Short mmCIF file of C-alpha atoms in Angstrom, two decimals:
data_model
loop_
_atom_site.label_atom_id
_atom_site.label_comp_id
_atom_site.label_asym_id
_atom_site.label_seq_id
_atom_site.Cartn_x
_atom_site.Cartn_y
_atom_site.Cartn_z
CA UNK D 74 0.43 0.16 0.08
CA UNK D 75 1.00 3.44 -0.74
CA UNK D 76 2.31 5.45 2.20
CA UNK D 77 0.75 8.68 2.49
CA UNK D 78 3.17 11.57 2.36
CA UNK D 79 3.49 13.75 5.49
CA UNK D 80 3.41 17.41 5.61
CA UNK D 81 6.26 19.42 6.64
CA UNK D 82 5.56 21.99 9.57
CA UNK D 83 4.91 25.42 9.11
CA UNK D 84 6.27 27.91 9.87
CA UNK D 85 2.86 29.65 11.46
CA UNK D 86 1.34 30.01 14.12
CA UNK D 87 -1.43 27.26 14.37
CA UNK D 88 -1.88 24.28 12.28
CA UNK D 89 -3.87 23.93 9.13
CA UNK D 90 -6.75 22.61 11.16
CA UNK D 91 -6.87 25.00 13.54
CA UNK D 92 -6.46 28.42 11.09
CA UNK D 93 -9.87 30.13 10.76
CA UNK D 94 -10.32 31.35 7.60
CA UNK D 95 -9.97 35.14 7.68
CA UNK D 96 -12.99 36.16 5.80
CA UNK D 97 -14.91 33.81 7.92
CA UNK D 98 -17.62 35.41 10.39
CA UNK D 99 -17.58 35.44 14.58
CA UNK D 100 -19.70 32.72 14.45
CA UNK D 101 -18.23 30.41 11.59
CA UNK D 102 -16.55 27.30 12.40
CA UNK D 103 -15.76 25.33 9.93
CA UNK D 104 -14.67 26.19 5.98
CA UNK D 105 -17.60 25.70 3.29
CA UNK D 106 -19.30 27.57 0.47
CA UNK D 107 -20.77 30.30 2.55
CA UNK D 108 -17.55 31.75 3.10
CA UNK D 109 -17.32 33.95 -0.53
CA UNK D 110 -17.69 36.90 0.15
CA UNK D 111 -19.87 39.36 -1.02
CA UNK D 112 -19.24 41.32 -3.78
CA UNK D 113 -20.65 44.54 -1.43
CA UNK D 114 -18.13 43.78 1.24
CA UNK D 115 -15.26 46.58 1.38
CA UNK D 116 -13.86 45.53 5.49
CA UNK D 117 -15.10 41.78 6.56
CA UNK D 118 -16.01 41.81 10.27
CA UNK D 119 -14.27 39.62 12.78
CA UNK D 120 -14.76 39.11 16.66
CA UNK D 121 -12.19 42.02 17.20
CA UNK D 122 -14.86 44.12 15.08
CA UNK D 123 -18.30 43.76 17.31
CA UNK D 124 -18.14 47.06 19.78
CA UNK D 125 -17.68 49.17 16.24
CA UNK D 126 -20.60 51.25 16.03
CA UNK D 127 -22.04 50.52 12.62
CA UNK D 128 -25.39 52.07 10.30
CA UNK D 129 -27.27 49.82 10.23
CA UNK D 130 -28.17 50.14 13.64
CA UNK D 131 -25.92 47.99 15.56
CA UNK D 132 -25.76 49.02 19.09
CA UNK D 133 -22.46 50.78 20.30
CA UNK D 134 -20.30 48.86 22.87
CA UNK D 135 -21.21 51.34 26.34
CA UNK D 136 -17.53 51.36 27.27
CA UNK D 137 -16.10 53.43 24.48
CA UNK D 138 -15.34 56.93 25.38
CA UNK D 139 -17.72 59.62 23.81
CA UNK D 140 -15.58 61.57 21.32
CA UNK D 141 -13.42 59.86 18.59
CA UNK D 142 -10.43 61.66 19.78
CA UNK D 143 -10.28 59.32 23.19
CA UNK D 144 -10.97 56.68 20.81
CA UNK D 145 -8.38 56.73 18.47
CA UNK D 146 -5.91 57.67 22.13
CA UNK D 147 -7.21 53.84 23.46
CA UNK D 148 -6.37 52.45 20.31
CA UNK D 149 -3.12 53.46 20.01
CA UNK D 150 -2.55 52.77 23.65
CA UNK D 151 -3.83 49.03 23.15
CA UNK D 152 -1.36 49.07 20.25
CA UNK D 153 1.34 49.69 22.64
CA UNK D 154 1.31 46.91 25.03
CA UNK D 155 3.37 44.16 23.79
CA UNK D 156 6.47 46.68 23.21
CA UNK D 157 7.99 45.12 26.44
CA UNK D 158 7.65 41.21 24.63
CA UNK D 159 9.52 42.99 21.74
CA UNK D 160 13.32 42.20 21.03
CA UNK D 161 13.86 44.03 17.91
CA UNK D 162 13.08 47.88 17.01
CA UNK D 163 13.96 49.20 14.29
CA UNK D 164 13.71 53.29 12.22
CA UNK D 165 14.08 55.51 9.95
CA UNK D 166 15.09 58.93 10.23
CA UNK D 167 16.96 61.77 9.75
CA UNK D 168 17.03 61.93 5.41
CA UNK D 169 19.90 63.43 3.85
CA UNK D 170 20.32 64.70 -0.09
CA UNK D 171 23.19 62.95 -1.63
CA UNK D 172 24.57 65.16 -4.70
CA UNK D 173 27.12 63.56 -7.13
CA UNK D 174 28.55 64.13 -10.44
CA UNK D 175 26.47 60.97 -12.04
CA UNK D 176 23.44 61.28 -9.83
CA UNK D 177 21.57 63.04 -7.07
CA UNK D 178 20.02 60.84 -4.15
CA UNK D 179 18.26 60.61 -0.92
CA UNK D 180 19.63 58.51 2.15
CA UNK D 181 18.00 57.77 5.63
CA UNK D 182 19.18 56.21 8.84
CA UNK D 183 18.24 52.73 9.73
CA UNK D 184 18.71 52.05 13.48
CA UNK D 185 18.24 49.04 14.90
CA UNK D 186 18.16 47.99 18.72
CA UNK D 187 17.89 44.33 20.10
CA UNK D 188 18.24 41.62 22.43
CA UNK D 189 18.82 38.63 19.75
CA UNK D 190 21.16 36.70 20.28
CA UNK D 191 21.79 36.73 16.05
CA UNK D 192 22.82 39.96 15.97
CA UNK D 193 26.69 40.57 17.28
CA UNK D 194 25.70 44.25 18.90
CA UNK D 195 22.81 45.95 20.92
CA UNK D 196 22.76 48.52 18.26
CA UNK D 197 22.96 49.35 15.24
CA UNK D 198 23.01 52.74 12.93
CA UNK D 199 23.46 52.45 8.93
CA UNK D 200 22.88 54.53 6.29
CA UNK D 201 20.37 53.24 2.90
CA UNK D 202 19.03 54.59 0.29
CA UNK D 203 15.87 53.87 -1.61
CA UNK D 204 17.02 51.17 -3.77
CA UNK D 205 19.05 49.08 -0.96
CA UNK D 206 15.15 49.01 0.46
CA UNK D 207 14.06 47.63 -2.74
CA UNK D 208 16.98 45.13 -2.79
CA UNK D 209 15.81 44.16 0.65
CA UNK D 210 11.81 43.17 -0.69
CA UNK D 211 13.30 41.27 -3.58
CA UNK D 212 15.39 39.07 -1.21
CA UNK D 213 12.80 38.79 0.98
CA UNK D 214 11.24 37.21 -2.10
CA UNK D 215 13.69 35.00 -3.07
CA UNK D 216 14.13 33.76 -0.05
CA UNK D 217 10.22 33.28 1.92
CA UNK D 218 8.45 32.62 -1.46
CA UNK D 219 5.40 31.49 0.35
CA UNK D 220 5.06 34.60 2.60
CA UNK D 221 3.61 37.93 2.08
CA UNK D 222 6.55 40.71 1.75
CA UNK D 223 5.24 44.08 3.04
CA UNK D 224 5.59 46.83 0.43
CA UNK D 225 7.19 49.51 -0.26
CA UNK D 226 6.12 52.93 -1.82
CA UNK D 227 6.10 53.46 -5.40
CA UNK D 228 9.57 54.67 -6.82
CA UNK D 229 8.49 56.58 -10.13
CA UNK D 230 6.89 59.75 -9.54
CA UNK D 231 5.76 61.80 -12.53
CA UNK D 232 8.31 64.90 -13.70
CA UNK D 233 6.53 68.12 -13.05
CA UNK D 234 3.50 66.46 -10.75
CA UNK D 235 6.00 65.65 -7.87
CA UNK D 236 9.11 67.21 -7.00
CA UNK D 237 10.81 63.74 -5.49
CA UNK D 238 13.40 65.61 -3.10
CA UNK D 239 11.19 67.88 -1.81
CA UNK D 240 10.87 68.38 2.08
CA UNK D 241 6.91 66.98 1.79
CA UNK D 242 8.14 63.94 -0.52
CA UNK D 243 10.73 63.21 1.69
CA UNK D 244 8.84 62.86 4.63
CA UNK D 245 6.34 60.82 2.70
CA UNK D 246 8.44 58.01 1.39
CA UNK D 247 10.52 58.15 5.01
CA UNK D 248 7.31 57.65 6.79
CA UNK D 249 6.49 54.19 4.32
CA UNK D 250 10.02 53.10 5.02
CA UNK D 251 9.76 53.38 8.42
CA UNK D 252 6.47 51.03 8.05
CA UNK D 253 8.21 49.18 5.52
CA UNK D 254 10.48 48.01 8.41
CA UNK D 255 8.22 47.95 11.22
CA UNK D 256 6.01 45.38 9.42
CA UNK D 257 9.54 43.08 9.00
CA UNK D 258 10.09 43.46 12.28
CA UNK D 259 6.94 42.34 13.59
CA UNK D 260 6.77 39.17 11.23
CA UNK D 261 7.37 35.75 13.69
CA UNK D 262 9.33 34.62 10.25
CA UNK D 263 10.30 37.84 8.32
CA UNK D 264 12.58 39.15 11.06
CA UNK D 265 14.66 36.38 11.44
CA UNK D 266 15.40 36.57 7.95
CA UNK D 267 19.29 36.69 7.21
CA UNK D 268 19.06 39.05 4.00
CA UNK D 269 16.84 41.30 6.99
CA UNK D 270 19.90 40.94 9.45
CA UNK D 271 22.77 42.21 7.09
CA UNK D 272 20.60 45.10 5.43
CA UNK D 273 20.32 46.39 9.13
CA UNK D 274 23.82 45.81 9.97
CA UNK D 275 26.09 46.02 6.92
CA UNK D 276 27.98 48.97 7.08
CA UNK D 277 28.92 48.38 2.79
CA UNK D 278 25.61 47.18 1.27
CA UNK D 279 26.89 46.69 -2.40
CA UNK D 280 29.07 43.35 -1.54
CA UNK D 281 26.59 41.60 -0.31
CA UNK D 282 24.51 42.47 -3.78
CA UNK D 283 27.18 41.06 -5.79
CA UNK D 284 26.52 38.18 -4.80
CA UNK D 285 22.95 37.63 -6.60
CA UNK D 286 21.89 34.59 -6.24
CA UNK D 287 24.20 32.65 -3.91
CA UNK D 288 22.28 33.26 -1.19
CA UNK D 289 19.17 32.21 -2.30
CA UNK D 290 17.23 29.46 -0.64
CA UNK D 291 16.35 26.25 -2.14
CA UNK D 292 12.32 27.32 -1.78
CA UNK D 293 12.87 30.13 -3.39
CA UNK D 294 15.05 28.44 -5.82
CA UNK D 295 12.58 25.72 -6.81
CA UNK D 296 8.97 28.00 -6.30
CA UNK D 297 11.34 30.94 -8.55
CA UNK D 298 11.91 28.15 -11.32
CA UNK D 299 8.24 26.98 -11.66
CA UNK D 300 7.18 27.10 -14.90
CA UNK D 301 3.78 28.38 -16.28
CA UNK D 302 3.45 24.72 -17.36
CA UNK D 303 0.91 23.22 -14.40
CA UNK D 304 -2.16 24.70 -14.92
CA UNK D 305 -4.14 23.94 -11.79
CA UNK D 306 -7.77 22.12 -12.34
CA UNK D 307 -9.09 24.18 -9.73
CA UNK D 308 -8.35 26.93 -6.85
CA UNK D 309 -9.46 25.12 -2.78
CA UNK D 310 -12.64 26.89 -1.84
CA UNK D 311 -10.95 28.94 0.97
CA UNK D 312 -8.02 30.34 -1.63
CA UNK D 313 -10.34 31.20 -3.97
CA UNK D 314 -13.02 32.88 -1.65
CA UNK D 315 -9.03 35.19 -0.67
CA UNK D 316 -8.53 36.01 -4.25
CA UNK D 317 -12.05 36.76 -4.84
CA UNK D 318 -11.76 39.25 -1.50
CA UNK D 319 -8.87 41.05 -2.95
CA UNK D 320 -10.17 41.72 -6.05
CA UNK D 321 -12.95 43.04 -4.46
CA UNK D 322 -10.91 45.18 -1.88
CA UNK D 323 -8.63 46.30 -4.65
CA UNK D 324 -11.40 47.81 -6.90
CA UNK D 325 -13.20 49.52 -3.81
CA UNK D 326 -10.50 51.19 -2.43
CA UNK D 327 -8.73 51.70 -5.67
CA UNK D 328 -12.04 53.86 -6.46
CA UNK D 329 -11.59 55.25 -3.00
CA UNK D 330 -7.95 56.19 -3.41
CA UNK D 331 -9.52 58.40 -6.66
CA UNK D 332 -12.75 60.31 -5.55
CA UNK D 333 -10.19 61.09 -2.56
CA UNK D 334 -7.30 62.66 -4.74
CA UNK D 335 -10.16 64.46 -6.88
CA UNK D 336 -11.82 66.13 -3.19
CA UNK D 337 -8.14 67.55 -2.29
CA UNK D 338 -7.18 68.79 -5.92
CA UNK D 339 -10.93 70.37 -5.51
CA UNK D 340 -10.60 71.59 -1.64
CA UNK D 341 -6.88 73.41 -3.14
CA UNK D 342 -8.93 75.26 -6.35
CA UNK D 343 -11.28 76.25 -3.60
CA UNK D 344 -8.39 77.47 -1.20
CA UNK D 345 -6.93 79.71 -4.28
CA UNK D 346 -10.15 81.18 -4.28
CA UNK D 347 -10.47 81.72 -0.49
CA UNK D 348 -6.98 83.33 -0.78
CA UNK D 349 -7.95 85.62 -3.66
CA UNK D 350 -11.46 86.48 -1.47
CA UNK D 351 -10.64 87.96 1.49
CA UNK D 352 -8.13 90.59 1.02
CA UNK D 353 -11.27 92.18 -1.24
CA UNK D 354 -13.15 92.69 2.13
CA UNK D 355 -10.01 94.44 3.73
CA UNK D 356 -9.62 97.07 0.28
CA UNK D 357 -13.35 97.24 0.34
CA UNK D 358 -13.28 98.18 3.86
CA UNK D 359 -10.26 100.91 3.86
CA UNK D 360 -13.04 103.13 1.54
CA UNK D 361 -15.90 102.22 3.49
CA UNK D 362 -15.27 104.19 7.28
CA UNK D 363 -18.13 103.18 8.65
CA UNK D 364 -17.93 99.06 7.21
CA UNK D 365 -14.07 99.13 7.93
CA UNK D 366 -14.65 97.12 11.59
CA UNK D 367 -16.89 94.19 10.29
CA UNK D 368 -15.09 94.45 6.70
CA UNK D 369 -11.64 93.71 8.57
CA UNK D 370 -13.40 91.11 10.43
CA UNK D 371 -14.88 89.40 7.10
CA UNK D 372 -11.40 89.32 5.72
CA UNK D 373 -9.69 87.93 9.10
CA UNK D 374 -12.27 85.01 9.37
CA UNK D 375 -11.85 83.97 5.57
CA UNK D 376 -8.14 83.82 6.45
CA UNK D 377 -8.99 81.87 9.48
CA UNK D 378 -10.79 79.32 6.58
CA UNK D 379 -7.63 79.14 4.65
CA UNK D 380 -5.46 78.34 7.04
CA UNK D 381 -7.95 75.75 8.34
CA UNK D 382 -8.63 73.86 5.00
CA UNK D 383 -4.62 73.96 4.27
CA UNK D 384 -4.21 72.39 7.43
CA UNK D 385 -7.15 69.23 6.25
CA UNK D 386 -5.61 69.19 3.17
CA UNK D 387 -2.48 68.65 4.13
CA UNK D 388 -3.42 65.91 6.72
CA UNK D 389 -5.18 64.35 3.59
CA UNK D 390 -2.13 64.28 1.44
CA UNK D 391 0.36 63.20 4.18
CA UNK D 392 -1.85 60.70 6.43
CA UNK D 393 -4.67 59.33 4.76
CA UNK D 394 -3.57 58.74 0.76
CA UNK D 395 -0.51 57.05 1.85
CA UNK D 396 -2.32 54.55 3.44
CA UNK D 397 -4.77 53.64 0.72
CA UNK D 398 -1.77 53.75 -1.45
CA UNK D 399 -0.02 50.83 0.89
CA UNK D 400 -2.59 48.61 0.80
CA UNK D 401 -3.76 48.64 -2.24
CA UNK D 402 -0.34 47.40 -3.41
CA UNK D 403 -0.49 45.20 0.18
CA UNK D 404 -3.53 43.54 -1.59
CA UNK D 405 -1.44 42.95 -5.17
CA UNK D 406 1.31 41.64 -3.15
CA UNK D 407 -0.92 39.08 -1.60
CA UNK D 408 -2.14 38.29 -5.16
CA UNK D 409 1.12 37.24 -6.26
CA UNK D 410 1.83 34.96 -3.23
CA UNK D 411 -1.70 33.08 -3.85
CA UNK D 412 -0.80 32.52 -7.63
CA UNK D 413 2.45 31.10 -6.83
CA UNK D 414 1.25 28.76 -4.34
CA UNK D 415 -1.52 27.97 -7.50
CA UNK D 416 2.15 26.95 -9.42
CA UNK D 417 3.33 25.05 -6.81
CA UNK D 418 -0.57 23.25 -6.15
CA UNK D 419 -0.26 22.67 -9.85
CA UNK D 420 3.05 21.08 -10.15
CA UNK D 421 2.10 18.82 -7.50
CA UNK D 422 -1.36 17.89 -9.42
CA UNK D 423 0.90 16.50 -12.38
CA UNK D 424 3.26 14.69 -10.44
CA UNK D 425 0.58 12.41 -8.70
CA UNK D 426 -0.93 12.26 -12.34
CA UNK D 427 1.94 10.73 -13.57
CA UNK D 428 2.55 8.36 -10.86
CA UNK D 429 -1.53 7.50 -11.43
CA UNK D 430 0.24 6.13 -15.28
CA UNK D 431 2.84 4.11 -13.62
CA UNK D 432 0.74 1.86 -11.49
CA UNK D 433 2.46 -1.22 -11.82
CA UNK D 434 5.76 -0.31 -10.23
CA UNK D 435 4.48 2.48 -8.16
CA UNK D 436 5.23 0.48 -4.83
CA UNK D 437 4.98 3.87 -2.84
CA UNK D 438 4.77 7.46 -3.62
CA UNK D 439 7.85 9.05 -5.19
CA UNK D 440 10.09 11.26 -3.09
CA UNK D 441 9.96 14.17 -5.21
CA UNK D 442 5.79 13.71 -4.88
CA UNK D 443 6.48 13.93 -0.88
CA UNK D 444 8.51 17.00 -1.19
CA UNK D 445 6.38 18.86 -3.55
CA UNK D 446 3.16 18.05 -1.14
CA UNK D 447 5.35 19.45 1.52
CA UNK D 448 5.65 22.59 -0.02
CA UNK D 449 1.75 22.53 -0.64
CA UNK D 450 1.55 22.35 2.20
CA UNK D 451 3.19 25.11 4.22
CA UNK D 452 2.41 27.83 0.92
CA UNK D 453 -0.74 27.12 2.12
CA UNK D 454 0.05 27.13 5.94
CA UNK D 455 2.06 30.34 6.00
CA UNK D 456 0.14 32.00 3.58
CA UNK D 457 -2.91 31.64 5.46
CA UNK D 458 -1.20 32.76 9.02
CA UNK D 459 -0.22 36.24 6.81
CA UNK D 460 -3.38 36.62 5.87
CA UNK D 461 -4.68 36.38 9.57
CA UNK D 462 -1.77 38.93 10.53
CA UNK D 463 -2.57 41.25 7.39
CA UNK D 464 -6.56 41.37 8.09
CA UNK D 465 -5.76 41.95 11.65
CA UNK D 466 -3.19 44.84 10.82
CA UNK D 467 -5.73 46.57 8.36
CA UNK D 468 -8.60 46.32 10.93
CA UNK D 469 -6.62 48.20 12.96
CA UNK D 470 -4.59 51.02 10.70
CA UNK D 471 -8.05 51.38 8.68
CA UNK D 472 -9.59 52.05 12.43
CA UNK D 473 -7.28 54.71 13.29
CA UNK D 474 -7.15 56.35 9.81
CA UNK D 475 -10.65 56.49 9.39
CA UNK D 476 -10.76 57.83 13.52
CA UNK D 477 -7.77 59.94 12.85
CA UNK D 478 -9.81 61.52 9.46
CA UNK D 479 -13.10 62.61 11.61
CA UNK D 480 -10.87 63.79 14.46
CA UNK D 481 -9.34 66.50 11.47
CA UNK D 482 -12.41 67.39 10.05
CA UNK D 483 -14.25 68.07 12.73
CA UNK D 484 -11.19 69.96 13.91
CA UNK D 485 -11.31 71.86 10.54
CA UNK D 486 -15.31 73.22 10.84
CA UNK D 487 -15.05 74.04 14.44
CA UNK D 488 -12.22 76.61 13.52
CA UNK D 489 -14.61 78.12 10.46
CA UNK D 490 -17.04 78.20 13.14
CA UNK D 491 -15.53 79.82 15.71
CA UNK D 492 -14.15 82.19 12.83
CA UNK D 493 -17.14 82.88 11.65
CA UNK D 494 -18.93 83.27 15.19
CA UNK D 495 -15.95 85.38 15.88
CA UNK D 496 -17.54 88.34 13.60
CA UNK D 497 -20.81 88.07 14.45
CA UNK D 498 -21.13 90.76 17.42
CA UNK D 499 -19.60 93.33 14.44
CA UNK D 500 -22.53 92.37 12.66
CA UNK D 501 -24.76 93.45 15.19
CA UNK D 502 -26.68 97.02 15.20
CA UNK D 503 -25.30 98.64 18.14
CA UNK D 504 -27.49 101.54 20.09
CA UNK D 505 -26.69 104.93 19.22
CA UNK D 506 -24.73 107.52 21.51
CA UNK D 507 -26.37 110.51 22.14
#
């Protein structure tokens, strides 16, 4: 009788059967056809979402703070609860511009503090440019093909639209690069990758870049060279559901991103008009002695509204849009891992079919088939573990993002309201003095 091949242990935190499906509702205990996501679904509900206030009338948790600011602070405190258990901290700061004969580029300081035995020193400080971060991500994709690698911000910008050496662009990129490294640092597998260690500690990274494929793992090599000759019969239901969800998520988030950019553009155009509008009242006040005080008040009020709108637009550009872009790229990265998983499964199915054609001399399952099945099991477990981790991060990030956006809009309208209320006494009739 043929011996069933045993799956390799996964680097994921749970076994395959214990792992809840990321699209399952809080009451689901098994995976089945009902897991297919609704096309109207943007952010799937889970157990952790029960304390959210929903527009369909679901009661709000009475323990929630009254204001959005206090809730945002509570979420940030919750995010720091596991700080004491961490043993690796990485930050990206201090961008510097380098002007050379051949090129001009920006470098960032990468500071690492750790107590891990894999590091020779407790603290490191190195300077890295964008292409170094790109090298790291490519190496992680090659050596850890079964895992979701966090995305980098786009490298290229449209000339004439964005100045890649401007202070605003450099700061936005710095934040994105800092988040990229923190995502890797928090990952239970990627944070122990040898290429990540080299990136954080090596003074000269060029020596390692020249090694090319020398440090590529066997797993990465086997997946990298899987050709398109194998065709998957059908994607398992649970992974088909993940694929459908990612397509819907990308579509809806892309729509939100485009609309948000149009809103910001219209806000900036409105801001230009306001800046021309306010001084007109001040000029008018110079010609009308009796109306000079209220007209100057209106001019000052519009000026305050300009400042408030400028701050709101900056917050949307620097805080809101980058998160949308990151998760659009994140979804694309997850789709790529899903495609790699399909390729490995297709290879496994092809090998099984080849074995089935040779029944007469098949005393046991061939070793190469067992190894291929091991890769499929590892891919399944690692992908599902990373999908669950991604969903948790997404839920937390979007709760903070939307709470922050609500706070910024409240502050904007409060500033405008205060500005307009301040000129009401100037416009009211005053009793005539005799």
